[in-house]
GROMACS .gro file of C-alpha atoms in nm:
model
  341
    1UNK     CA    1  11.274  14.732  11.289
    2UNK     CA    2  11.589  14.882  11.166
    3UNK     CA    3  11.667  15.102  10.920
    4UNK     CA    4  11.628  15.017  10.585
    5UNK     CA    5  11.959  14.829  10.493
    6UNK     CA    6  12.112  15.075  10.301
    7UNK     CA    7  12.066  15.351  10.535
    8UNK     CA    8  12.190  15.119  10.791
    9UNK     CA    9  12.478  15.139  10.575
   10UNK     CA   10  12.561  15.488  10.558
   11UNK     CA   11  12.537  15.615  10.882
   12UNK     CA   12  12.787  15.263  10.978
   13UNK     CA   13  13.082  15.412  10.739
   14UNK     CA   14  12.983  15.808  10.890
   15UNK     CA   15  12.934  15.598  11.234
   16UNK     CA   16  13.299  15.482  11.177
   17UNK     CA   17  13.495  15.779  11.052
   18UNK     CA   18  13.323  16.044  11.301
   19UNK     CA   19  13.489  15.765  11.595
   20UNK     CA   20  13.785  15.854  11.433
   21UNK     CA   21  13.760  16.153  11.414
   22UNK     CA   22  13.681  16.227  11.815
   23UNK     CA   23  13.936  16.000  11.863
   24UNK     CA   24  14.217  16.177  11.663
   25UNK     CA   25  14.127  16.475  11.894
   26UNK     CA   26  14.167  16.260  12.198
   27UNK     CA   27  13.774  16.273  12.212
   28UNK     CA   28  13.682  15.922  12.313
   29UNK     CA   29  13.299  15.889  12.273
   30UNK     CA   30  13.275  15.711  12.636
   31UNK     CA   31  13.435  16.014  12.825
   32UNK     CA   32  13.130  16.183  13.052
   33UNK     CA   33  12.982  16.531  12.879
   34UNK     CA   34  13.172  16.707  13.244
   35UNK     CA   35  13.520  16.568  13.099
   36UNK     CA   36  13.487  16.711  12.759
   37UNK     CA   37  13.564  17.076  12.599
   38UNK     CA   38  13.373  17.212  12.286
   39UNK     CA   39  13.231  16.977  12.130
   40UNK     CA   40  13.421  16.977  11.743
   41UNK     CA   41  13.252  17.010  11.463
   42UNK     CA   42  13.219  16.788  11.140
   43UNK     CA   43  13.111  17.023  10.779
   44UNK     CA   44  12.972  16.800  10.526
   45UNK     CA   45  13.006  16.949  10.123
   46UNK     CA   46  12.742  16.888  10.017
   47UNK     CA   47  12.607  16.927   9.625
   48UNK     CA   48  12.234  16.885   9.658
   49UNK     CA   49  12.334  16.488   9.468
   50UNK     CA   50  12.247  16.157   9.623
   51UNK     CA   51  12.578  16.073   9.708
   52UNK     CA   52  12.597  16.425   9.943
   53UNK     CA   53  12.287  16.446  10.054
   54UNK     CA   54  12.273  16.045  10.179
   55UNK     CA   55  12.566  16.161  10.366
   56UNK     CA   56  12.447  16.461  10.460
   57UNK     CA   57  12.179  16.288  10.638
   58UNK     CA   58  12.393  15.991  10.793
   59UNK     CA   59  12.602  16.256  10.953
   60UNK     CA   60  12.232  16.471  11.060
   61UNK     CA   61  12.164  16.054  11.196
   62UNK     CA   62  12.534  16.004  11.437
   63UNK     CA   63  12.693  16.303  11.479
   64UNK     CA   64  12.478  16.431  11.831
   65UNK     CA   65  12.501  16.040  11.920
   66UNK     CA   66  12.860  16.111  11.933
   67UNK     CA   67  12.884  16.460  12.063
   68UNK     CA   68  12.997  16.616  11.747
   69UNK     CA   69  12.812  16.925  11.569
   70UNK     CA   70  12.721  16.862  11.209
   71UNK     CA   71  12.677  17.168  10.988
   72UNK     CA   72  12.724  17.137  10.616
   73UNK     CA   73  12.923  17.373  10.305
   74UNK     CA   74  12.785  17.369   9.957
   75UNK     CA   75  12.981  17.560   9.658
   76UNK     CA   76  12.786  17.741   9.421
   77UNK     CA   77  13.010  17.713   9.105
   78UNK     CA   78  12.826  17.946   8.905
   79UNK     CA   79  12.922  17.754   8.601
   80UNK     CA   80  12.453  17.707   8.545
   81UNK     CA   81  12.186  17.930   8.517
   82UNK     CA   82  12.029  17.943   8.855
   83UNK     CA   83  12.309  17.803   8.993
   84UNK     CA   84  12.225  18.037   9.336
   85UNK     CA   85  11.870  17.946   9.336
   86UNK     CA   86  12.004  17.604   9.346
   87UNK     CA   87  12.269  17.642   9.623
   88UNK     CA   88  12.015  17.794   9.798
   89UNK     CA   89  11.799  17.516   9.776
   90UNK     CA   90  12.049  17.316   9.923
   91UNK     CA   91  12.098  17.494  10.252
   92UNK     CA   92  11.727  17.510  10.335
   93UNK     CA   93  11.776  17.110  10.271
   94UNK     CA   94  12.079  17.064  10.480
   95UNK     CA   95  11.925  17.284  10.772
   96UNK     CA   96  11.610  17.057  10.766
   97UNK     CA   97  11.795  16.777  10.842
   98UNK     CA   98  11.891  16.979  11.102
   99UNK     CA   99  12.258  17.098  10.963
  100UNK     CA  100  12.390  17.443  11.169
  101UNK     CA  101  12.589  17.603  11.012
  102UNK     CA  102  12.450  17.520  10.677
  103UNK     CA  103  12.573  17.799  10.430
  104UNK     CA  104  12.668  17.832   9.986
  105UNK     CA  105  12.942  17.946   9.948
  106UNK     CA  106  12.972  18.115   9.556
  107UNK     CA  107  13.285  18.080   9.385
  108UNK     CA  108  13.496  18.171   9.021
  109UNK     CA  109  13.615  17.867   8.825
  110UNK     CA  110  13.911  17.953   8.658
  111UNK     CA  111  14.050  17.817   8.319
  112UNK     CA  112  14.346  17.611   8.452
  113UNK     CA  113  14.433  17.280   8.372
  114UNK     CA  114  14.040  17.217   8.198
  115UNK     CA  115  13.713  17.281   8.316
  116UNK     CA  116  13.691  17.007   8.548
  117UNK     CA  117  13.987  17.024   8.777
  118UNK     CA  118  13.927  17.484   8.720
  119UNK     CA  119  13.622  17.366   8.904
  120UNK     CA  120  13.765  17.113   9.165
  121UNK     CA  121  14.062  17.358   9.245
  122UNK     CA  122  13.768  17.646   9.294
  123UNK     CA  123  13.577  17.379   9.541
  124UNK     CA  124  13.835  17.272   9.788
  125UNK     CA  125  13.977  17.597   9.769
  126UNK     CA  126  13.601  17.755   9.915
  127UNK     CA  127  13.575  17.457  10.150
  128UNK     CA  128  13.952  17.506  10.252
  129UNK     CA  129  13.808  17.881  10.384
  130UNK     CA  130  13.498  17.773  10.491
  131UNK     CA  131  13.631  17.479  10.755
  132UNK     CA  132  13.872  17.715  10.893
  133UNK     CA  133  13.635  18.023  10.951
  134UNK     CA  134  13.474  17.763  11.131
  135UNK     CA  135  13.710  17.567  11.294
  136UNK     CA  136  13.596  17.303  11.189
  137UNK     CA  137  13.774  16.912  11.308
  138UNK     CA  138  13.711  16.748  10.938
  139UNK     CA  139  13.485  16.797  10.621
  140UNK     CA  140  13.291  16.497  10.493
  141UNK     CA  141  13.274  16.412  10.149
  142UNK     CA  142  13.037  16.185   9.916
  143UNK     CA  143  13.276  16.004   9.683
  144UNK     CA  144  13.148  15.635   9.666
  145UNK     CA  145  13.373  15.360   9.521
  146UNK     CA  146  13.181  15.439   9.143
  147UNK     CA  147  13.432  15.736   9.207
  148UNK     CA  148  13.731  15.598   9.323
  149UNK     CA  149  13.673  15.323   9.015
  150UNK     CA  150  13.700  15.676   8.783
  151UNK     CA  151  13.913  15.807   8.969
  152UNK     CA  152  14.165  15.564   8.879
  153UNK     CA  153  14.045  15.459   8.545
  154UNK     CA  154  14.129  15.810   8.467
  155UNK     CA  155  14.489  15.809   8.665
  156UNK     CA  156  14.584  15.461   8.406
  157UNK     CA  157  14.524  15.650   8.068
  158UNK     CA  158  14.767  15.974   8.217
  159UNK     CA  159  14.986  15.704   8.248
  160UNK     CA  160  15.170  15.822   8.547
  161UNK     CA  161  15.273  15.599   8.753
  162UNK     CA  162  15.134  15.448   9.085
  163UNK     CA  163  15.091  15.740   9.255
  164UNK     CA  164  14.790  15.817   9.030
  165UNK     CA  165  14.682  15.458   9.020
  166UNK     CA  166  14.613  15.481   9.410
  167UNK     CA  167  14.315  15.721   9.365
  168UNK     CA  168  14.091  15.911   9.630
  169UNK     CA  169  14.239  15.850  10.049
  170UNK     CA  170  13.963  15.780  10.247
  171UNK     CA  171  14.132  16.055  10.456
  172UNK     CA  172  14.333  16.390  10.301
  173UNK     CA  173  14.406  16.770  10.288
  174UNK     CA  174  14.610  16.969  10.598
  175UNK     CA  175  14.573  16.729  10.892
  176UNK     CA  176  14.365  16.468  10.761
  177UNK     CA  177  14.067  16.779  10.710
  178UNK     CA  178  13.925  16.559  10.407
  179UNK     CA  179  13.736  16.230  10.489
  180UNK     CA  180  13.507  16.019  10.275
  181UNK     CA  181  13.322  15.725  10.430
  182UNK     CA  182  13.140  15.613  10.090
  183UNK     CA  183  13.448  15.452   9.967
  184UNK     CA  184  13.398  15.111  10.053
  185UNK     CA  185  13.031  15.178   9.938
  186UNK     CA  186  12.884  15.170   9.598
  187UNK     CA  187  12.664  15.497   9.436
  188UNK     CA  188  12.335  15.311   9.409
  189UNK     CA  189  12.347  15.223   9.792
  190UNK     CA  190  12.343  15.580   9.840
  191UNK     CA  191  12.040  15.646   9.639
  192UNK     CA  192  11.863  15.366   9.767
  193UNK     CA  193  11.916  15.576  10.125
  194UNK     CA  194  11.807  15.868   9.965
  195UNK     CA  195  11.495  15.749   9.807
  196UNK     CA  196  11.394  15.506  10.142
  197UNK     CA  197  11.394  15.843  10.382
  198UNK     CA  198  11.231  16.087  10.068
  199UNK     CA  199  11.489  16.296  10.096
  200UNK     CA  200  11.498  16.527   9.713
  201UNK     CA  201  11.813  16.506   9.496
  202UNK     CA  202  11.950  16.707   9.251
  203UNK     CA  203  12.126  16.539   8.932
  204UNK     CA  204  12.404  16.798   8.809
  205UNK     CA  205  12.385  16.783   8.389
  206UNK     CA  206  12.752  16.834   8.394
  207UNK     CA  207  12.741  16.436   8.542
  208UNK     CA  208  12.545  16.352   8.213
  209UNK     CA  209  12.687  16.644   7.926
  210UNK     CA  210  13.032  16.428   7.722
  211UNK     CA  211  13.151  16.757   7.760
  212UNK     CA  212  13.353  16.637   8.013
  213UNK     CA  213  13.627  16.335   8.057
  214UNK     CA  214  13.459  16.164   8.386
  215UNK     CA  215  13.103  16.203   8.239
  216UNK     CA  216  13.226  15.981   7.940
  217UNK     CA  217  13.336  15.718   8.135
  218UNK     CA  218  13.083  15.662   8.364
  219UNK     CA  219  12.812  15.662   8.110
  220UNK     CA  220  13.011  15.527   7.833
  221UNK     CA  221  13.336  15.347   7.977
  222UNK     CA  222  13.249  15.155   8.256
  223UNK     CA  223  12.905  15.035   8.132
  224UNK     CA  224  13.162  14.918   7.802
  225UNK     CA  225  13.388  14.727   8.018
  226UNK     CA  226  13.144  14.602   8.309
  227UNK     CA  227  12.974  14.425   7.952
  228UNK     CA  228  13.245  14.278   7.848
  229UNK     CA  229  13.463  14.144   8.206
  230UNK     CA  230  13.100  14.165   8.423
  231UNK     CA  231  13.004  14.337   8.684
  232UNK     CA  232  13.306  14.294   8.990
  233UNK     CA  233  13.482  14.526   8.766
  234UNK     CA  234  13.410  14.842   8.954
  235UNK     CA  235  13.499  14.625   9.260
  236UNK     CA  236  13.791  14.531   9.131
  237UNK     CA  237  13.935  14.850   9.070
  238UNK     CA  238  13.837  15.068   9.372
  239UNK     CA  239  14.074  14.769   9.523
  240UNK     CA  240  14.376  14.844   9.312
  241UNK     CA  241  14.298  15.212   9.402
  242UNK     CA  242  14.418  15.022   9.808
  243UNK     CA  243  14.645  14.834   9.654
  244UNK     CA  244  14.832  15.034   9.472
  245UNK     CA  245  14.852  15.324   9.813
  246UNK     CA  246  14.978  15.099   9.993
  247UNK     CA  247  15.268  15.064   9.770
  248UNK     CA  248  15.295  15.485   9.676
  249UNK     CA  249  15.344  15.526  10.055
  250UNK     CA  250  15.593  15.216  10.152
  251UNK     CA  251  15.811  15.370   9.847
  252UNK     CA  252  15.731  15.699   9.905
  253UNK     CA  253  15.851  15.654  10.277
  254UNK     CA  254  16.154  15.445  10.119
  255UNK     CA  255  16.282  15.758   9.931
  256UNK     CA  256  16.247  15.984  10.257
  257UNK     CA  257  16.489  15.767  10.385
  258UNK     CA  258  16.714  15.700  10.111
  259UNK     CA  259  16.764  16.092  10.059
  260UNK     CA  260  16.964  16.126  10.378
  261UNK     CA  261  17.172  15.894  10.215
  262UNK     CA  262  17.253  16.091   9.894
  263UNK     CA  263  17.271  16.435   9.964
  264UNK     CA  264  17.588  16.637  10.098
  265UNK     CA  265  17.643  16.844  10.333
  266UNK     CA  266  17.536  17.107  10.051
  267UNK     CA  267  17.280  16.991   9.920
  268UNK     CA  268  17.379  16.742   9.654
  269UNK     CA  269  17.272  16.476   9.541
  270UNK     CA  270  17.562  16.177   9.488
  271UNK     CA  271  17.476  16.011   9.135
  272UNK     CA  272  17.687  15.740   9.261
  273UNK     CA  273  17.457  15.673   9.523
  274UNK     CA  274  17.181  15.765   9.296
  275UNK     CA  275  17.251  15.471   9.043
  276UNK     CA  276  17.247  15.233   9.329
  277UNK     CA  277  16.853  15.273   9.411
  278UNK     CA  278  16.606  15.082   9.269
  279UNK     CA  279  16.459  15.328   8.957
  280UNK     CA  280  16.099  15.331   9.198
  281UNK     CA  281  16.259  15.486   9.495
  282UNK     CA  282  16.589  15.736   9.260
  283UNK     CA  283  16.289  15.829   9.096
  284UNK     CA  284  16.086  15.977   9.398
  285UNK     CA  285  16.407  16.111   9.577
  286UNK     CA  286  16.449  16.362   9.245
  287UNK     CA  287  16.086  16.424   9.220
  288UNK     CA  288  16.073  16.560   9.636
  289UNK     CA  289  16.470  16.692   9.548
  290UNK     CA  290  16.286  16.941   9.242
  291UNK     CA  291  15.962  17.015   9.463
  292UNK     CA  292  16.200  17.112   9.766
  293UNK     CA  293  16.415  17.347   9.496
  294UNK     CA  294  16.077  17.528   9.388
  295UNK     CA  295  15.889  17.265   9.123
  296UNK     CA  296  15.493  17.292   9.035
  297UNK     CA  297  15.418  16.969   9.236
  298UNK     CA  298  15.153  16.964   8.944
  299UNK     CA  299  15.301  17.089   8.695
  300UNK     CA  300  15.645  16.785   8.762
  301UNK     CA  301  15.484  16.511   8.520
  302UNK     CA  302  15.636  16.213   8.469
  303UNK     CA  303  15.834  16.285   8.162
  304UNK     CA  304  16.037  16.568   8.328
  305UNK     CA  305  16.142  16.315   8.645
  306UNK     CA  306  16.271  16.064   8.397
  307UNK     CA  307  16.442  16.333   8.186
  308UNK     CA  308  16.626  16.413   8.505
  309UNK     CA  309  16.670  16.055   8.604
  310UNK     CA  310  16.853  16.011   8.249
  311UNK     CA  311  17.156  16.226   8.389
  312UNK     CA  312  17.242  15.949   8.648
  313UNK     CA  313  17.180  15.645   8.451
  314UNK     CA  314  17.195  15.700   8.084
  315UNK     CA  315  17.500  16.057   8.150
  316UNK     CA  316  17.665  16.106   7.797
  317UNK     CA  317  17.763  16.488   7.912
  318UNK     CA  318  17.432  16.606   7.861
  319UNK     CA  319  17.332  16.915   7.935
  320UNK     CA  320  17.141  17.124   8.219
  321UNK     CA  321  16.757  17.004   8.230
  322UNK     CA  322  16.519  17.268   8.274
  323UNK     CA  323  16.164  17.187   8.480
  324UNK     CA  324  15.853  17.429   8.542
  325UNK     CA  325  15.873  17.692   8.827
  326UNK     CA  326  16.214  17.738   8.641
  327UNK     CA  327  16.438  17.467   8.842
  328UNK     CA  328  16.717  17.326   8.636
  329UNK     CA  329  16.919  16.986   8.761
  330UNK     CA  330  17.260  16.965   8.607
  331UNK     CA  331  17.566  16.757   8.594
  332UNK     CA  332  17.846  16.846   8.822
  333UNK     CA  333  18.134  16.598   8.925
  334UNK     CA  334  17.973  16.304   8.999
  335UNK     CA  335  17.681  16.519   9.233
  336UNK     CA  336  17.355  16.593   9.052
  337UNK     CA  337  17.244  16.986   9.154
  338UNK     CA  338  16.860  17.100   9.113
  339UNK     CA  339  16.747  17.462   9.173
  340UNK     CA  340  16.629  17.731   9.080
  341UNK     CA  341  16.859  17.925   8.769
   0.00000   0.00000   0.00000
């Protein structure tokens, strides 16, 4: 008798990603053991919640069958009393699954960008450091289809364009470090997989705290949408993310090619050539130029690019536009100059 359907689903999702990792590292699963270099290490980022515990269990099951080593990292954000004890407990659970190395990393969460963004930044910095320290080929993250739907809605509320609607990528980070095997699986599948495997899970109280935007969306916003529109909302939003990502990637590639045709030898941008581009492509060229000049990508919003765009499409002799990072955009004699002032 085979495994429970939920367990089979999480294992298949992880197996597909591990096979991709092997291929990316020139490791074919069918290659004889004596032909292989040292086995790559794959880490799982585990909070102790149902999604990441299910992911850890699937990684522990599948990795040895593909000749991979499996480890785990839990991040102690220090935001709740006893968080260090919770982290130590998660490490013991990971070791119980057979993951090695298994470790806890404590971080200090700043205040920049709000509590959720600050915690996320601290977490990814810790995961990056752990991956580099252990020489890991990849880090698996337990984001599900439900998380993707929430991310799309948050992007829609910000009104920051199609890239924000593309949600989380299945592969992201430096050299494709981060992999998200569960983006096509719902949250309930992961929870069921934990239950049938008798895996204890920890429910983060922050996930139910209405002080956090994502928590309100999860417990109030999405249920209201499902009540009004039907149960297919989460799946439809996740599908929107993939379609938006494909479109955004195509437009980014177009902008990359177009940039060479509008830039002169001194790095200035030809206003006439920019004006001839479709708005979606032109604004991407402007954004790329601003970032190249030193504007921080995370602080460069759509309104900034719209102001620069008006130097092209609504030229009335207006003055320079100040951008984040002390970058200045100004029009000079039919050319757009973007540089630090």
